[in-house]
CSV table of C-alpha atoms in Angstrom, one decimal:
chain,number,residue,atom,x,y,z
C,186,MET,CA,7.8,42.1,-15.7
C,187,ALA,CA,9.3,42.9,-19.1
C,188,GLU,CA,11.4,46.0,-19.4
C,189,ASP,CA,9.7,46.8,-22.8
C,190,GLU,CA,6.5,47.7,-21.0
C,191,ALA,CA,8.4,50.2,-18.8
C,192,VAL,CA,9.9,52.0,-21.8
C,193,ASP,CA,7.4,54.9,-21.9
C,194,PRO,CA,4.9,54.5,-19.1
C,195,ILE,CA,4.3,58.2,-18.8
C,196,LEU,CA,3.0,58.9,-22.3
C,197,PRO,CA,2.6,55.5,-23.9
C,198,GLU,CA,1.0,56.8,-27.1
C,199,PHE,CA,2.6,60.1,-27.8
C,200,PRO,CA,4.6,60.1,-31.1
C,201,THR,CA,7.9,61.4,-29.7
C,202,ALA,CA,9.6,61.0,-33.1
C,203,ARG,CA,7.1,63.3,-34.7
C,204,VAL,CA,7.4,65.8,-31.9
C,205,LYS,CA,11.2,65.8,-32.3
C,206,LYS,CA,10.7,66.5,-36.1
C,207,ILE,CA,8.4,69.4,-35.3
C,208,MET,CA,10.9,70.9,-32.8
C,209,LYS,CA,13.6,70.6,-35.4
C,210,LEU,CA,11.6,72.6,-38.0
C,211,ASP,CA,13.1,75.7,-36.4
C,212,LYS,CA,16.6,76.0,-37.7
C,213,ASP,CA,17.7,77.9,-34.6
C,214,ILE,CA,17.2,74.9,-32.4
C,215,ASN,CA,20.4,73.0,-32.0
C,216,LYS,CA,20.1,70.0,-29.7
C,217,VAL,CA,17.3,68.8,-27.5
C,218,ASN,CA,17.8,66.3,-24.8
C,219,SER,CA,15.5,63.4,-24.0
C,220,GLU,CA,14.0,65.1,-21.0
C,221,ALA,CA,13.1,68.1,-23.0
C,222,LEU,CA,11.5,65.9,-25.6
C,223,LEU,CA,9.5,64.2,-22.9
C,224,LEU,CA,8.3,67.4,-21.3
C,225,ILE,CA,7.3,69.0,-24.6
C,226,SER,CA,5.3,65.8,-25.4
C,227,CYS,CA,3.7,65.9,-22.0
C,228,SER,CA,2.8,69.6,-22.1
C,229,THR,CA,1.5,69.4,-25.7
C,230,ASN,CA,-0.7,66.5,-24.6
C,231,LEU,CA,-2.0,68.6,-21.7
C,232,PHE,CA,-2.5,71.6,-24.0
C,233,LEU,CA,-4.6,69.5,-26.5
C,234,GLN,CA,-6.6,68.1,-23.7
C,235,PHE,CA,-7.3,71.6,-22.5
C,236,LEU,CA,-8.3,72.8,-25.9
C,237,ALA,CA,-10.6,69.8,-26.4
C,238,GLU,CA,-12.2,70.4,-23.0
C,239,LYS,CA,-12.8,74.1,-23.6
C,240,SER,CA,-14.0,73.6,-27.1
C,241,ALA,CA,-16.5,71.0,-26.0
C,242,GLU,CA,-17.8,73.5,-23.3
C,243,VAL,CA,-18.4,76.1,-26.0
C,244,ALA,CA,-20.1,73.6,-28.2
C,245,THR,CA,-22.3,72.5,-25.3
C,246,ALA,CA,-23.2,76.1,-24.4
C,247,ASN,CA,-24.3,76.5,-28.1
C,248,LYS,CA,-26.3,73.3,-27.8
C,249,LYS,CA,-24.2,71.6,-30.5
C,250,LYS,CA,-23.1,68.0,-30.4
C,251,THR,CA,-20.3,68.4,-32.9
C,252,VAL,CA,-17.3,70.4,-31.9
C,253,LYS,CA,-16.4,72.7,-34.7
C,254,LEU,CA,-13.7,75.2,-35.6
C,255,ASP,CA,-15.7,78.1,-34.3
C,256,HIS,CA,-15.9,76.5,-30.9
C,257,LEU,CA,-12.2,75.9,-30.9
C,258,ARG,CA,-11.6,79.5,-31.9
C,259,THR,CA,-13.8,80.8,-29.0
C,260,ALA,CA,-12.0,78.6,-26.6
C,261,VAL,CA,-8.6,79.9,-27.7
C,262,LYS,CA,-9.8,83.5,-27.5
C,263,ARG,CA,-10.8,83.1,-23.9
C,264,HIS,CA,-7.4,81.8,-22.8
C,265,ARG,CA,-4.8,84.5,-22.7
C,266,PRO,CA,-1.5,82.6,-23.2
C,267,ALA,CA,-3.0,80.5,-26.0
C,268,SER,CA,-4.6,83.4,-27.8
C,269,ASP,CA,-1.3,85.3,-27.8
C,270,PHE,CA,0.3,82.8,-30.1
C,271,LEU,CA,-2.5,80.8,-31.6
C,272,LEU,CA,-5.3,83.2,-32.7
C,273,ASP,CA,-3.5,84.4,-35.9
C,274,SER,CA,-2.7,80.8,-36.9
C,275,LEU,CA,-6.3,79.6,-36.9
C,276,PRO,CA,-7.8,79.3,-40.3
C,277,ILE,CA,-10.5,81.6,-41.4
C,278,PRO,CA,-13.8,79.8,-40.8
C,279,ALA,CA,-15.7,78.6,-43.9
C,280,GLU,CA,-18.8,80.6,-43.0
C,281,SER,CA,-17.1,83.9,-42.8
C,282,THR,CA,-15.2,83.3,-46.1
C,283,GLN,CA,-18.5,82.6,-47.7
C,284,SER,CA,-20.0,85.9,-46.4
C,285,ALA,CA,-16.8,87.7,-47.4
C,286,ALA,CA,-17.1,86.2,-50.9
C,287,ARG,CA,-20.7,87.4,-51.1
C,288,SER,CA,-19.8,90.9,-50.1
C,289,VAL,CA,-16.9,91.0,-52.5
C,290,THR,CA,-19.2,90.1,-55.4
C,291,ASP,CA,-21.6,92.8,-54.3
C,292,ARG,CA,-18.8,95.3,-54.2
C,293,ASP,CA,-17.5,94.1,-57.5
C,294,ARG,CA,-19.6,96.4,-59.6
C,295,SER,CA,-18.7,99.6,-57.8
C,296,ARG,CA,-15.4,98.6,-56.3
C,297,PRO,CA,-13.4,101.1,-54.2
C,298,VAL,CA,-14.7,103.9,-56.5
C,299,SER,CA,-17.6,105.8,-55.2
C,300,ASN,CA,-20.7,106.3,-57.2
C,301,LYS,CA,-20.7,110.0,-56.9
C,302,PRO,CA,-20.4,111.8,-60.2
C,303,ALA,CA,-17.0,113.3,-60.6
C,304,PRO,CA,-16.7,117.1,-60.2
C,305,ALA,CA,-16.8,119.2,-63.4
C,306,GLY,CA,-13.5,119.3,-65.3
C,307,THR,CA,-12.2,116.1,-63.8
C,308,ARG,CA,-12.3,112.5,-64.8
C,309,ARG,CA,-13.1,109.5,-62.7
C,310,ILE,CA,-10.0,107.5,-62.2
C,311,ASP,CA,-11.5,104.4,-63.8
C,312,HIS,CA,-11.8,106.4,-67.0
C,313,PHE,CA,-8.0,105.9,-67.3
C,314,PHE,CA,-8.5,102.2,-67.5
C,315,ARG,CA,-11.2,102.2,-70.1
C,316,LYS,CA,-10.7,102.4,-73.8
C,317,PRO,CA,-11.3,106.0,-74.9
C,318,GLU,CA,-14.4,106.1,-77.0
C,319,ASN,CA,-15.1,109.7,-77.5
C,320,GLU,CA,-11.9,111.2,-76.6
C,321,ALA,CA,-9.5,112.7,-79.2
C,322,PRO,CA,-6.4,110.8,-79.9
C,323,ILE,CA,-3.2,112.0,-78.3
C,324,SER,CA,-1.0,113.7,-80.8
E,134,MET,CA,11.4,70.1,-48.4
E,135,VAL,CA,9.4,69.1,-45.4
E,136,ASP,CA,6.4,67.1,-46.1
E,137,GLU,CA,3.3,69.0,-45.0
E,138,GLU,CA,2.2,66.1,-43.0
E,139,GLU,CA,5.5,65.8,-41.1
E,140,ARG,CA,5.1,69.2,-39.5
E,141,LEU,CA,1.9,68.1,-37.8
E,142,LEU,CA,1.0,65.5,-35.2
E,143,GLN,CA,-0.8,62.5,-36.5
E,144,ILE,CA,-4.5,63.1,-36.7
E,145,ALA,CA,-5.1,59.8,-35.0
E,146,ASN,CA,-3.3,60.9,-31.9
E,147,VAL,CA,-5.2,64.2,-31.9
E,148,GLY,CA,-8.5,62.3,-32.3
E,149,ARG,CA,-7.6,60.0,-29.4
E,150,ILE,CA,-6.9,62.8,-27.1
E,151,MET,CA,-10.2,64.5,-27.9
E,152,LYS,CA,-12.1,61.3,-27.5
E,153,GLN,CA,-10.7,60.8,-24.0
E,154,ILE,CA,-11.8,64.2,-23.0
E,155,LEU,CA,-15.1,64.7,-24.7
E,156,PRO,CA,-18.4,63.1,-23.7
E,157,ALA,CA,-19.1,59.8,-25.3
E,158,ARG,CA,-21.7,61.0,-27.8
E,159,ALA,CA,-19.8,64.1,-28.8
E,160,LYS,CA,-18.4,64.5,-32.3
E,161,VAL,CA,-15.6,66.6,-33.7
E,162,SER,CA,-15.6,68.1,-37.2
E,163,LYS,CA,-12.7,67.2,-39.4
E,164,GLU,CA,-11.8,70.8,-39.7
E,165,ALA,CA,-11.6,71.1,-35.9
E,166,LYS,CA,-9.4,68.1,-35.7
E,167,GLN,CA,-7.1,69.4,-38.4
E,168,THR,CA,-6.9,72.7,-36.6
E,169,MET,CA,-6.0,71.0,-33.4
E,170,GLN,CA,-3.1,69.4,-35.3
E,171,GLU,CA,-1.9,72.9,-36.2
E,172,CYS,CA,-2.4,74.1,-32.6
E,173,ALA,CA,-0.2,71.3,-31.4
E,174,THR,CA,2.6,72.2,-33.8
E,175,GLU,CA,2.3,75.9,-32.9
E,176,PHE,CA,2.5,75.1,-29.3
E,177,ILE,CA,5.6,72.9,-29.7
E,178,SER,CA,7.3,75.5,-31.8
E,179,PHE,CA,6.4,78.3,-29.4
E,180,VAL,CA,7.6,76.7,-26.2
E,181,THR,CA,10.7,75.1,-27.8
E,182,GLY,CA,11.6,78.4,-29.4
E,183,GLU,CA,11.4,80.2,-26.0
E,184,ALA,CA,13.5,77.5,-24.3
E,185,SER,CA,16.0,77.6,-27.1
E,186,ASP,CA,16.4,81.4,-26.9
E,187,LYS,CA,17.2,81.1,-23.2
E,188,CYS,CA,19.9,78.5,-24.0
E,189,ARG,CA,21.4,80.7,-26.6
E,190,LYS,CA,21.6,83.6,-24.2
E,191,GLU,CA,23.3,81.4,-21.6
E,192,ASN,CA,25.7,80.0,-24.3
E,193,ARG,CA,24.3,76.5,-24.0
E,194,LYS,CA,23.8,74.3,-27.0
E,195,THR,CA,21.4,71.7,-25.7
E,196,VAL,CA,17.8,72.4,-24.5
E,197,ASN,CA,17.1,70.4,-21.4
E,198,GLY,CA,14.0,69.6,-19.3
E,199,ASP,CA,14.5,72.5,-17.0
E,200,ASP,CA,14.5,74.9,-19.9
E,201,ILE,CA,11.1,73.6,-21.0
E,202,CYS,CA,9.8,74.0,-17.5
E,203,TRP,CA,11.0,77.5,-17.4
E,204,ALA,CA,9.6,78.3,-20.9
E,205,LEU,CA,6.1,77.0,-19.9
E,206,GLY,CA,6.1,79.3,-16.9
E,207,ALA,CA,7.4,82.3,-18.8
E,208,LEU,CA,4.7,81.9,-21.5
E,209,GLY,CA,1.9,81.7,-19.0
E,210,PHE,CA,1.3,78.0,-18.8
E,211,ASP,CA,2.0,77.8,-15.1
E,212,ASP,CA,-0.8,75.2,-14.7
E,213,TYR,CA,1.2,72.8,-16.7
E,214,ALA,CA,4.5,73.6,-15.0
E,215,ASP,CA,3.5,71.7,-11.9
E,216,ALA,CA,2.3,68.6,-13.7
E,217,ILE,CA,5.4,68.7,-15.9
E,218,VAL,CA,7.8,68.9,-13.0
E,219,ARG,CA,6.2,65.8,-11.6
E,220,TYR,CA,6.6,64.0,-14.9
E,221,LEU,CA,10.2,65.0,-14.9
E,222,HIS,CA,10.9,63.7,-11.5
E,223,LYS,CA,9.1,60.4,-12.3
E,224,TYR,CA,11.1,60.1,-15.5
E,225,ARG,CA,14.4,60.6,-13.7
E,226,GLU,CA,13.3,58.1,-11.1
E,227,LEU,CA,12.5,55.6,-13.8
E,228,GLU,CA,15.8,56.2,-15.5
E,229,ARG,CA,17.6,55.7,-12.2
E,230,ASP,CA,15.7,52.4,-11.6
E,231,LYS,CA,16.5,51.2,-15.1
E,232,ALA,CA,20.2,51.9,-14.6
E,233,THR,CA,20.1,50.1,-11.3
E,234,LEU,CA,18.3,47.1,-12.8
E,235,ASN,CA,20.8,46.9,-15.6
E,236,LYS,CA,23.7,46.9,-13.3
E,237,ALA,CA,22.1,44.3,-11.1
E,238,SER,CA,21.4,41.9,-13.9
E,239,CYS,CA,24.8,42.4,-15.5
E,240,SER,CA,27.1,41.4,-12.7
E,241,ARG,CA,25.7,39.0,-10.1
E,242,THR,CA,29.1,37.6,-9.0
E,243,SER,CA,30.6,40.3,-6.8
E,244,ARG,CA,27.7,41.9,-4.9
E,245,ASP,CA,29.9,44.1,-2.8
E,246,LYS,CA,31.3,45.6,-5.9
E,247,ASP,CA,27.7,46.3,-7.2
E,248,GLU,CA,26.7,48.1,-4.0
E,249,GLU,CA,29.7,50.4,-4.2
E,250,GLU,CA,28.9,51.1,-7.9
E,251,GLU,CA,25.2,51.8,-7.2
E,252,HIS,CA,26.1,54.1,-4.4
E,253,SER,CA,28.4,56.2,-6.7
E,254,SER,CA,26.0,56.1,-9.7
E,255,GLU,CA,23.2,57.4,-7.5
E,256,GLU,CA,25.3,60.3,-6.5
E,257,LYS,CA,26.1,61.1,-10.1
E,258,SER,CA,22.6,60.9,-11.5
E,259,ASP,CA,20.9,63.1,-8.9
E,260,HIS,CA,21.3,66.5,-10.2
E,261,GLN,CA,19.0,68.2,-7.7
E,262,PRO,CA,20.4,68.0,-4.3
E,263,HIS,CA,17.1,68.3,-2.5
E,264,GLN,CA,16.0,65.1,-4.2
E,265,GLN,CA,19.0,63.0,-3.4
E,266,THR,CA,18.1,59.9,-1.6
E,267,GLN,CA,21.1,58.7,0.3
E,268,ALA,CA,21.7,55.0,0.2
E,269,PRO,CA,22.1,53.6,3.7
E,270,THR,CA,25.8,53.5,4.4
E,271,PRO,CA,27.0,50.0,4.9
E,272,SER,CA,27.6,49.6,8.6
E,273,ALA,CA,30.2,47.0,8.9
E,274,ARG,CA,32.5,46.6,6.0
E,275,THR,CA,35.7,44.7,5.9
């Protein structure tokens, strides 16, 4: 019965050194004792298991075999404590960036300026940013 | 300053956790795995930050296990709090056993002396009174 085996029977594979590094990223954190490190590792493990489980449920409900970012996002949205701190950190999904890019190119031609003709006696604002062609030079 | 990779849990660990949970044939996109890494870091920072704030308010410098338990409850992760408390007790038990084993292997000559030391170290290491297991008092000692 080697003592080495009993070193970390609770979480044999969790990278506690990395967890400690992540905790220390926050400069306000002074010291963390070994119990705290253990409990954070355990709870992070539980949290990831939870996310994996819920994401898989969403994927299955959508009849997909591959768990994707959207499934993860939906799972996070449905869990109040997680969504409070996590939703803003999730990356924008590729599909919606593509559609956003499309709509931007569509809008490019008539950007925020409306297509309505300017009222008489006034100039469209984008005239200021165009080289004056027919206008008299300022003296 | 900090390597981008160092602020994330290793993707192999994340992958392993997901594999344990998901059905055998299920797959996970690389993007989802990478996002899980970020989620882990956010979670760690979030809970630790909360625990650390509590310590600061109470003028303590070291975040301990009880602070983490409290933070989990305060942030809405009560489901974990129960499992975590069990882990904590088990950890303390293991630490106590380790200490006992070490002492037993160190000095085998004077056993009486060992018993006295074990008894006093048990009293020291049990922080929670309700958990304290009293060693049977030696009946007849000369």
